[in-house]
Amino acid sequence: MLKSLHVKNYVLIDFLDIDFPEGLVIVTGQTGAGKSIMTGALAMVCGAKADPSVIGDGAENCVVEAVFDMGDSDPVLRQVVGDNDVEWDDGLLVVRRIVSRSGRSRAFINDCPVAVQVLSSVSSRLLDIHSQHQTLLLSDRKFQLMMLDSFAGNADALQDFRELWNRYTALKSELETVTSAIEKSLSEQEYNSSVLHHLEDARLVPGELEDLESEQKKLANAEDIKSSLCSVESEFSGDGGDGARSLSASLKSVQRSLEKLTPFVPEASALASRIESSRLELDDIYSEVTEINSSVDVSPERLQAVDDRISLLYGLMHRHSCGSVDELIALRESLSASVAGVSGLQERKEAAEKEMACVMSELQSRSEALHAVREKAASALADAIMEKLHFLELPFSVFRIDLLPADMSPTGGDSVVFRFSSSGKEPVEVAKCASGGEMSRIMLSLKAVMSRFYKMPTMIFDEIDTGVSGSVADKMGALICEMGKYMQVFAITHLPQVAAKGSAHYLVSKTVDPVSSKAETTIKKLSDEQRVLEVARMLSGSVLTDAAIANAKDLLKG
């Protein structure tokens, strides 16, 4: 509910600080007094467009602040507020809008700065300002569906449906991502497969290049290496000619000579042992030289093969900007995973499609269940609204709620259309009704029903009773008063029958300073005695009569 309103320098209001009660609040005043200024100020604080023209004369800015007490009964509003980092404060919302001469507008909720768009997003949860030719939320088919669901008690079923729908949209997003990845992979797959094919054909081995380069050096110098090794072997074996003995045989002879001297020269024994060790070591060296020499292959064919292999490896490294064979191997493994990954993506796609089909099947089943409940509730709700229309002296009126198939959405697969006829003929969409008086009664009936079956914001009826009079006006007042039992309702009216129904009465008046000729609009709460006089004025005009006063008292008693 709207607890209070603070206005400073807004159009003709210099300063206003006023509190409001629960229930039905009546606002009256003479034509031109400025009743619409209050609704304009409230619309601005709830995010409506504002420009410097609303700033009062001589002021640098205007300020409108409204205090709403929403309690904890509106979880949607609480979530919107929380999403914008605004403290909930037990449902007490202080909404403030400041407009400066420069055209700059600032908005605050509970002293936290917010974008004006945030005010707009929460305004439908705070206020519904309804004027004669303005349907606001009721012209919105989504809101019509919300009202029907509230009447049908579909809150829990809708919550479950939305959760399932969110799962479906998440799967759909995943499927789109995977499909895009598959398309990208397929577009690159031909090139990647070609590169992978060449790298796999190369049969790369870690450390291979270093081994090949070492072998290439040996093969390139094989003849010189073999000649030197043969010369060494010749020196060891004594094959140099002239009856030379092998180096091992010569050392054996020296060893025996020293051993013969041992009895006479004891030191000769140690020398003989050393010669024996040297001979054995030289025999071992000779054996290794022989082995190396036999392994040296003077093969132009092998040299050419090694050169070709090294050339291939360097060519691959240059082509793929790799610094080593190990990097080429890493590239090969990466391409192999990429090519193989397409099949993995295909599996993910198939799994997502399968789960989406299951979720959609469940959504369709739940949508059909919602449709069945809505279809049953639509008839009852239409009857309730039509009963109020008949009460408002539209005895031949027909009101019907049609359910139409719609694309699947978070609210199911239904669209709602409200249809009306005042003459009993085939009803048409409510928005196409022509008569202002009929539209007023239709809107009032709809909102009277909503006040009982839907968590409504504070509602402001801005002369909704225009175009009606007499008993109809009295009944409209009764309906508005009935709505005040369930919610806070402001009725800006020119009809005394409506004005007499409220639990509180506020008077809007305009005064003009005789010296400065400056006009100022004020709003004040009327006492019981002042209220009698105001209703009497509405009955008789500017000249109050005893009969008008008596009639006013009777209306207020009723």
XYZ file of C-alpha atoms in Angstrom:
558
model
C 0.000 0.000 0.000
C 0.986 3.644 -0.469
C 1.734 4.960 3.025
C 2.792 8.516 2.257
C 3.635 10.949 -0.493
C 6.180 13.762 -0.368
C 6.232 16.282 -3.226
C 8.384 19.373 -3.661
C 8.309 21.828 -6.585
C 6.196 19.613 -8.849
C 4.053 21.678 -11.261
C 1.717 23.703 -8.975
C 2.651 21.875 -5.751
C 5.290 23.800 -3.807
C 5.361 21.360 -0.934
C 3.255 18.373 0.052
C 3.773 15.821 2.807
C 0.745 13.608 3.329
C -0.061 10.146 4.731
C -2.640 7.699 3.407
C -4.597 4.903 5.166
C -5.584 1.462 3.971
C -8.874 0.772 2.235
C -10.780 3.107 -0.050
C -9.344 6.622 -0.290
C -11.506 9.282 -1.979
C -9.940 12.249 -3.784
C -12.182 15.078 -4.972
C -11.879 18.671 -6.054
C -13.317 21.163 -8.461
C -12.497 20.942 -12.147
C -9.058 22.444 -12.760
C -8.004 22.171 -9.123
C -5.177 19.805 -10.035
C -6.417 16.323 -9.173
C -4.379 14.915 -12.035
C -1.220 16.454 -10.593
C -1.169 13.860 -7.828
C -1.475 10.980 -10.306
C 1.215 12.586 -12.461
C 3.574 12.813 -9.504
C 2.938 9.159 -8.627
C 3.438 8.104 -12.242
C 6.759 9.966 -12.329
C 8.025 8.348 -9.141
C 7.169 4.975 -10.660
C 9.310 5.546 -13.731
C 7.170 7.549 -16.163
C 8.937 9.968 -18.472
C 9.731 13.309 -16.856
C 11.260 16.517 -18.172
C 12.083 19.970 -16.746
C 8.588 21.250 -17.585
C 7.266 19.557 -14.415
C 9.516 21.688 -12.196
C 7.708 24.483 -10.406
C 8.462 28.130 -11.163
C 11.698 29.408 -9.644
C 12.933 25.971 -8.482
C 16.060 24.174 -9.620
C 14.576 20.687 -9.318
C 11.527 18.786 -8.217
C 11.385 15.855 -5.834
C 8.689 13.199 -5.540
C 9.007 10.538 -2.854
C 6.512 7.755 -2.188
C 6.653 5.261 0.665
C 5.144 1.840 -0.001
C 4.590 -0.899 2.573
C 4.532 -4.171 0.627
C 5.166 -6.590 3.508
C 6.464 -10.000 2.471
C 3.487 -10.934 0.320
C 5.100 -10.177 -3.041
C 8.088 -12.490 -3.697
C 8.380 -11.283 -7.309
C 8.863 -7.683 -6.201
C 11.308 -8.788 -3.531
C 13.386 -10.618 -6.126
C 13.442 -7.611 -8.488
C 14.542 -5.361 -5.638
C 17.201 -7.840 -4.515
C 18.520 -8.272 -8.058
C 19.292 -4.541 -8.074
C 21.202 -4.641 -4.767
C 18.499 -2.761 -2.863
C 17.837 -3.691 0.760
C 14.325 -5.097 1.235
C 13.811 -3.579 4.714
C 10.825 -5.779 5.615
C 8.929 -4.690 2.513
C 9.145 -0.944 3.185
C 10.119 0.751 -0.079
C 11.005 4.445 -0.178
C 10.950 5.388 -3.861
C 12.328 8.807 -4.792
C 12.699 10.600 -8.133
C 14.535 13.876 -8.666
C 14.368 15.892 -11.904
C 16.674 18.874 -12.446
C 16.502 21.845 -14.801
C 19.240 20.271 -16.923
C 16.847 17.445 -17.702
C 18.805 14.957 -15.649
C 16.701 12.481 -13.713
C 17.860 10.439 -10.715
C 16.013 7.577 -9.057
C 16.433 5.898 -5.676
C 14.875 2.964 -3.829
C 15.605 2.884 -0.098
C 18.318 5.510 -0.746
C 20.096 3.222 -3.228
C 20.504 4.763 -6.691
C 18.804 2.735 -9.417
C 18.122 3.148 -13.121
C 14.748 4.610 -14.073
C 14.095 1.331 -15.893
C 14.147 -0.390 -12.503
C 11.347 1.879 -11.302
C 9.384 0.944 -14.396
C 9.949 -2.763 -13.757
C 8.570 -2.553 -10.215
C 5.814 -0.010 -10.896
C 3.243 -2.624 -11.901
C 3.761 -4.244 -8.492
C 3.292 -0.916 -6.685
C 0.637 1.127 -8.485
C -2.006 0.679 -11.133
C -3.130 4.146 -12.246
C -6.318 3.649 -14.217
C -7.893 6.537 -16.078
C -11.050 6.582 -18.164
C -9.485 5.541 -21.472
C -6.484 3.637 -20.152
C -6.523 -0.112 -19.598
C -2.930 -0.445 -18.329
C -2.337 -3.990 -17.151
C -5.769 -5.193 -18.227
C -5.009 -4.510 -21.882
C -2.079 -6.901 -21.630
C -2.934 -10.501 -22.510
C -0.120 -11.729 -20.289
C -1.745 -10.010 -17.331
C -5.123 -11.438 -18.302
C -3.559 -14.895 -18.191
C -1.999 -14.108 -14.812
C -5.392 -13.099 -13.464
C -7.015 -16.287 -14.733
C -4.231 -18.405 -13.224
C -4.575 -16.620 -9.919
C -8.329 -17.221 -9.950
C -7.684 -20.882 -10.816
C -5.068 -21.330 -8.078
C -2.334 -22.339 -10.525
C 0.589 -20.803 -8.622
C 2.318 -24.074 -7.649
C 1.663 -25.742 -11.007
C 3.043 -22.700 -12.821
C 6.151 -22.663 -10.641
C 6.833 -26.311 -11.491
C 6.158 -25.585 -15.161
C 8.571 -22.633 -15.188
C 11.322 -24.756 -13.625
C 10.806 -27.405 -16.302
C 10.721 -24.700 -18.979
C 14.021 -23.295 -17.675
C 15.506 -26.782 -18.002
C 14.236 -26.935 -21.571
C 15.717 -23.544 -22.493
C 19.043 -24.538 -20.876
C 19.107 -27.699 -22.999
C 18.194 -25.668 -26.064
C 21.069 -23.281 -25.383
C 23.446 -26.218 -24.896
C 22.245 -27.769 -28.147
C 22.852 -24.516 -30.025
C 26.361 -24.284 -28.569
C 27.203 -27.899 -29.460
C 25.730 -27.534 -32.955
C 27.820 -24.419 -33.539
C 30.930 -26.250 -32.319
C 30.181 -29.169 -34.638
C 29.729 -26.845 -37.619
C 33.010 -25.110 -36.818
C 34.808 -28.433 -36.372
C 33.391 -29.797 -39.611
C 34.498 -26.705 -41.521
C 38.039 -27.236 -40.215
C 37.987 -31.013 -40.267
C 39.154 -31.453 -43.880
C 42.246 -29.339 -43.287
C 42.900 -30.883 -39.861
C 42.472 -34.392 -41.232
C 44.938 -33.654 -44.054
C 47.563 -32.308 -41.647
C 46.977 -35.211 -39.261
C 47.364 -37.674 -42.134
C 50.776 -36.255 -43.063
C 51.963 -36.217 -39.467
C 50.808 -39.783 -38.870
C 52.534 -40.935 -42.095
C 55.753 -39.391 -40.810
C 55.751 -41.866 -37.873
C 57.390 -39.358 -35.597
C 59.574 -40.603 -32.725
C 60.731 -38.448 -29.779
C 64.469 -37.585 -30.038
C 64.638 -38.975 -33.562
C 66.131 -35.882 -35.164
C 69.139 -35.796 -32.842
C 69.876 -39.492 -33.550
C 69.546 -38.951 -37.286
C 71.860 -35.962 -37.309
C 74.471 -37.969 -35.372
C 74.128 -40.870 -37.844
C 74.292 -38.487 -40.784
C 77.665 -37.142 -39.612
C 79.013 -40.696 -39.233
C 77.800 -41.756 -42.673
C 79.124 -38.628 -44.355
C 82.646 -39.370 -42.977
C 82.464 -43.177 -43.099
C 85.501 -43.745 -45.385
C 87.834 -41.580 -43.291
C 86.575 -43.182 -40.100
C 87.064 -46.699 -41.492
C 90.581 -45.887 -42.778
C 91.662 -44.605 -39.362
C 90.179 -47.582 -37.551
C 91.868 -50.006 -39.940
C 95.208 -48.318 -39.273
C 94.656 -48.699 -35.529
C 93.781 -52.355 -35.991
C 96.926 -52.828 -38.051
C 99.081 -51.359 -35.301
C 97.476 -53.654 -32.760
C 97.661 -56.776 -34.931
C 101.133 -56.270 -36.452
C 99.866 -56.555 -39.996
C 102.108 -53.756 -41.136
C 104.574 -56.228 -42.786
C 108.316 -56.895 -42.204
C 107.425 -59.822 -39.908
C 106.158 -57.506 -37.180
C 104.426 -59.126 -34.243
C 101.160 -57.991 -32.744
C 101.255 -55.495 -29.925
C 99.801 -58.085 -27.557
C 102.466 -60.677 -28.485
C 105.255 -58.169 -27.925
C 103.937 -57.282 -24.500
C 103.619 -60.987 -23.651
C 107.266 -61.475 -24.523
C 108.290 -58.526 -22.357
C 106.225 -59.896 -19.497
C 107.982 -63.307 -19.641
C 111.421 -61.667 -19.719
C 110.646 -59.683 -16.603
C 109.272 -62.745 -14.857
C 112.634 -64.518 -15.487
C 114.437 -61.684 -13.725
C 112.281 -61.938 -10.640
C 114.642 -64.227 -8.660
C 117.477 -61.810 -9.171
C 115.576 -58.511 -9.363
C 112.553 -58.637 -7.080
C 111.200 -55.368 -8.531
C 110.787 -57.121 -11.897
C 107.764 -59.053 -10.585
C 105.705 -55.899 -10.072
C 106.715 -54.639 -13.474
C 105.622 -57.926 -15.045
C 102.218 -57.619 -13.376
C 101.790 -54.108 -14.678
C 102.710 -55.236 -18.179
C 100.091 -58.001 -17.887
C 97.392 -55.460 -16.863
C 98.364 -53.155 -19.699
C 98.257 -55.997 -22.198
C 94.785 -57.030 -21.103
C 93.528 -53.409 -21.321
C 95.049 -53.019 -24.792
C 93.444 -56.278 -25.903
C 90.091 -54.911 -24.756
C 90.674 -51.638 -26.646
C 91.623 -53.606 -29.737
C 88.424 -55.606 -29.480
C 86.252 -52.455 -29.257
C 88.090 -50.803 -32.184
C 87.440 -53.916 -34.233
C 83.752 -53.864 -33.285
C 83.411 -50.182 -34.165
C 85.177 -50.695 -37.448
C 82.864 -53.530 -38.373
C 79.825 -51.357 -37.563
C 80.906 -48.482 -39.779
C 78.894 -48.784 -42.948
C 80.120 -47.002 -46.026
C 76.629 -46.832 -47.597
C 75.620 -43.965 -49.894
C 72.105 -45.384 -49.927
C 71.760 -45.179 -46.142
C 73.266 -41.686 -46.141
C 70.698 -40.601 -48.728
C 67.871 -42.133 -46.665
C 69.018 -40.309 -43.525
C 69.351 -37.033 -45.434
C 65.834 -37.466 -46.806
C 64.427 -38.211 -43.340
C 66.107 -35.162 -41.819
C 64.830 -33.021 -44.688
C 61.289 -34.346 -44.114
C 61.405 -33.552 -40.397
C 62.757 -30.041 -40.920
C 60.143 -29.467 -43.617
C 57.315 -30.463 -41.259
C 58.735 -28.313 -38.468
C 58.939 -25.283 -40.786
C 55.464 -25.826 -42.283
C 53.777 -26.080 -38.892
C 55.954 -23.532 -37.047
C 57.328 -26.113 -34.635
C 60.761 -25.968 -33.035
C 61.222 -29.674 -32.469
C 59.907 -33.125 -33.295
C 58.306 -33.182 -29.844
C 56.223 -30.133 -30.821
C 55.200 -31.889 -34.031
C 54.086 -34.883 -31.969
C 52.070 -32.577 -29.670
C 50.405 -31.026 -32.738
C 49.584 -34.481 -34.048
C 47.941 -35.483 -30.760
C 45.977 -32.223 -30.648
C 44.675 -32.680 -34.194
C 43.821 -36.281 -33.449
C 41.770 -35.187 -30.431
C 40.103 -32.445 -32.483
C 39.124 -34.790 -35.285
C 37.933 -37.386 -32.784
C 36.138 -34.644 -30.824
C 33.564 -34.203 -33.573
C 32.176 -37.634 -32.802
C 32.104 -36.687 -29.105
C 30.214 -33.497 -29.938
C 27.795 -35.515 -32.036
C 27.141 -37.738 -29.024
C 26.501 -34.668 -26.844
C 24.139 -33.295 -29.467
C 22.196 -36.535 -29.669
C 21.968 -36.709 -25.860
C 20.712 -33.112 -25.641
C 18.150 -33.693 -28.381
C 16.923 -36.825 -26.639
C 16.578 -35.083 -23.270
C 14.904 -32.064 -24.907
C 12.336 -34.350 -26.448
C 11.610 -35.891 -23.045
C 11.343 -32.489 -21.369
C 9.096 -31.147 -24.143
C 6.865 -34.176 -23.799
C 6.537 -33.458 -20.075
C 5.914 -29.767 -20.806
C 3.136 -30.639 -23.222
C 1.579 -32.963 -20.660
C 1.680 -30.274 -17.960
C 0.478 -27.638 -20.428
C -2.569 -29.780 -21.157
C -3.214 -30.095 -17.418
C -2.953 -26.307 -17.014
C -5.269 -25.836 -19.971
C -7.888 -28.086 -18.397
C -7.798 -26.146 -15.122
C -7.845 -22.798 -16.951
C -10.758 -23.845 -19.120
C -12.792 -24.714 -16.056
C -11.770 -21.508 -14.238
C -12.389 -19.303 -17.300
C -16.103 -20.025 -17.200
C -16.358 -19.327 -13.460
C -14.312 -16.123 -13.717
C -16.346 -14.885 -16.676
C -19.527 -15.539 -14.715
C -18.177 -13.606 -11.726
C -17.276 -10.627 -13.918
C -20.581 -10.763 -15.782
C -22.453 -10.799 -12.472
C -20.779 -7.521 -11.544
C -21.548 -6.060 -14.977
C -25.220 -6.916 -14.472
C -25.015 -5.316 -11.046
C -23.707 -2.191 -12.781
C -26.875 -2.094 -14.890
C -25.621 -3.789 -18.029
C -28.359 -6.472 -17.903
C -27.788 -7.825 -21.426
C -24.018 -7.837 -21.243
C -22.046 -10.931 -22.139
C -18.535 -11.512 -20.917
C -16.510 -14.457 -22.128
C -12.951 -15.652 -21.609
C -11.536 -17.571 -24.540
C -8.463 -19.777 -24.373
C -6.482 -19.813 -27.605
C -3.521 -22.026 -28.502
C -0.180 -20.248 -28.336
C 3.480 -21.075 -28.713
C 4.890 -22.842 -25.688
C 6.241 -20.378 -23.126
C 7.006 -20.274 -19.381
C 3.253 -20.012 -18.764
C 2.228 -22.959 -20.912
C 0.602 -23.172 -24.312
C -2.411 -20.896 -23.812
C -3.295 -17.328 -24.689
C -6.264 -15.588 -23.068
C -8.704 -13.181 -24.693
C -11.426 -11.302 -22.790
C -14.525 -10.665 -24.927
C -17.553 -8.450 -24.194
C -20.893 -7.465 -25.628
C -23.363 -5.096 -23.999
C -26.326 -6.177 -26.152
C -26.132 -9.926 -25.811
C -24.652 -10.351 -29.285
C -21.425 -12.180 -30.090
C -18.816 -10.629 -27.784
C -15.660 -8.986 -29.128
C -12.319 -8.183 -27.522
C -12.658 -5.859 -24.530
C -10.134 -3.420 -26.028
C -12.506 -2.836 -28.950
C -15.432 -1.681 -26.803
C -16.437 1.842 -27.839
C -18.520 3.340 -25.052
C -16.615 5.147 -22.323
C -19.274 4.340 -19.741
C -19.268 0.658 -20.686
C -15.471 0.559 -20.621
C -15.476 2.093 -17.147
C -17.836 -0.558 -15.853
C -15.957 -3.397 -17.557
C -12.646 -2.274 -16.118
C -14.117 -1.806 -12.669
C -15.711 -5.262 -12.739
C -12.468 -6.886 -13.839
C -10.447 -5.186 -11.170
C -13.067 -5.845 -8.510
C -12.660 -9.558 -9.189
C -8.856 -9.275 -9.307
C -8.800 -7.604 -5.920
C -10.027 -10.851 -4.365
C -8.101 -13.393 -6.417
C -4.840 -11.653 -7.288
C -2.233 -9.790 -5.268
C -2.983 -6.334 -6.630
C -0.910 -3.192 -6.311
C -2.410 -0.004 -4.948
C -5.040 1.018 -7.470
C -5.866 4.551 -8.479
C -9.117 5.147 -10.384
C -8.829 8.514 -12.081
C -12.446 9.510 -12.774
C -13.352 6.009 -13.930
C -16.955 6.960 -13.262
C -16.960 9.522 -16.067
C -19.916 8.843 -18.348
C -22.111 7.258 -15.690
C -24.532 8.724 -13.185
C -27.444 7.972 -10.919
C -27.864 4.433 -9.658
C -24.989 3.174 -11.813
C -22.641 5.638 -10.151
C -23.891 4.516 -6.759
C -23.243 0.890 -7.626
C -19.796 1.705 -8.981
C -19.061 3.342 -5.672
C -20.239 0.192 -3.895
C -17.932 -1.968 -6.001
C -14.949 0.306 -5.425
C -15.743 0.266 -1.719
C -15.857 -3.549 -1.818
C -12.392 -3.578 -3.430
C -11.163 -1.428 -0.566
C -11.816 -4.365 1.786
C -9.052 -6.353 0.096
C -6.593 -3.676 -1.022
C -5.818 0.015 -1.032
C -7.861 1.917 -3.607
C -7.764 5.613 -4.542
C -10.867 6.911 -6.287
C -10.514 10.335 -7.928
C -14.137 11.122 -8.602
C -16.657 13.854 -9.380
C -19.651 11.786 -8.275
C -20.989 12.231 -4.729
C -22.370 8.683 -4.706
C -18.789 7.381 -5.068
C -17.215 9.991 -2.797
C -19.533 8.986 0.053
C -18.242 5.408 0.018
C -14.644 5.980 1.117
C -13.049 5.435 4.497
C -10.934 8.583 4.041
C -11.514 11.675 1.938
C -8.903 14.083 0.516
C -9.651 17.413 -1.124
C -7.541 18.886 -3.912
C -7.823 22.652 -4.188
C -6.055 25.439 -6.035
C -5.447 28.928 -4.726
C -4.076 32.007 -6.509
C -1.996 34.601 -4.683
C -3.693 37.959 -5.361
C -0.355 39.797 -5.331
C 1.936 37.481 -7.329
C -0.888 35.752 -9.255
C 0.938 32.511 -8.520
C -1.279 29.407 -8.444
C -0.698 26.608 -5.944
C -2.334 23.210 -5.584
C -2.781 21.648 -2.161
C -4.149 18.338 -0.909
C -5.564 17.856 2.563
C -7.495 15.218 4.451
C -11.034 16.242 5.340
C -12.580 15.899 8.754
C -16.061 14.399 9.093
C -17.679 17.866 9.059
C -15.612 19.018 6.090
C -16.463 15.829 4.252
C -20.189 16.492 4.599
C -19.689 19.938 3.079
C -17.566 18.577 0.200
C -20.147 15.903 -0.707
C -22.857 18.556 -0.465
C -20.878 20.779 -2.852
C -20.627 17.879 -5.277
C -24.426 17.479 -5.047
C -25.500 21.122 -5.390
C -22.565 23.077 -6.784
C -20.926 26.152 -5.299
C -24.054 27.223 -3.354
C -24.657 24.869 -0.474
C -28.256 24.243 0.457
C -29.724 22.628 3.521
C -31.180 19.927 1.311
C -27.750 19.191 -0.202
C -26.176 18.977 3.248
C -28.918 16.650 4.449
C -28.546 14.525 1.338
C -24.774 14.408 1.865
C -25.241 13.186 5.429
C -27.596 10.474 4.221
C -25.084 9.343 1.561
C -22.271 9.192 4.084
C -24.383 7.191 6.496
C -25.200 4.669 3.783
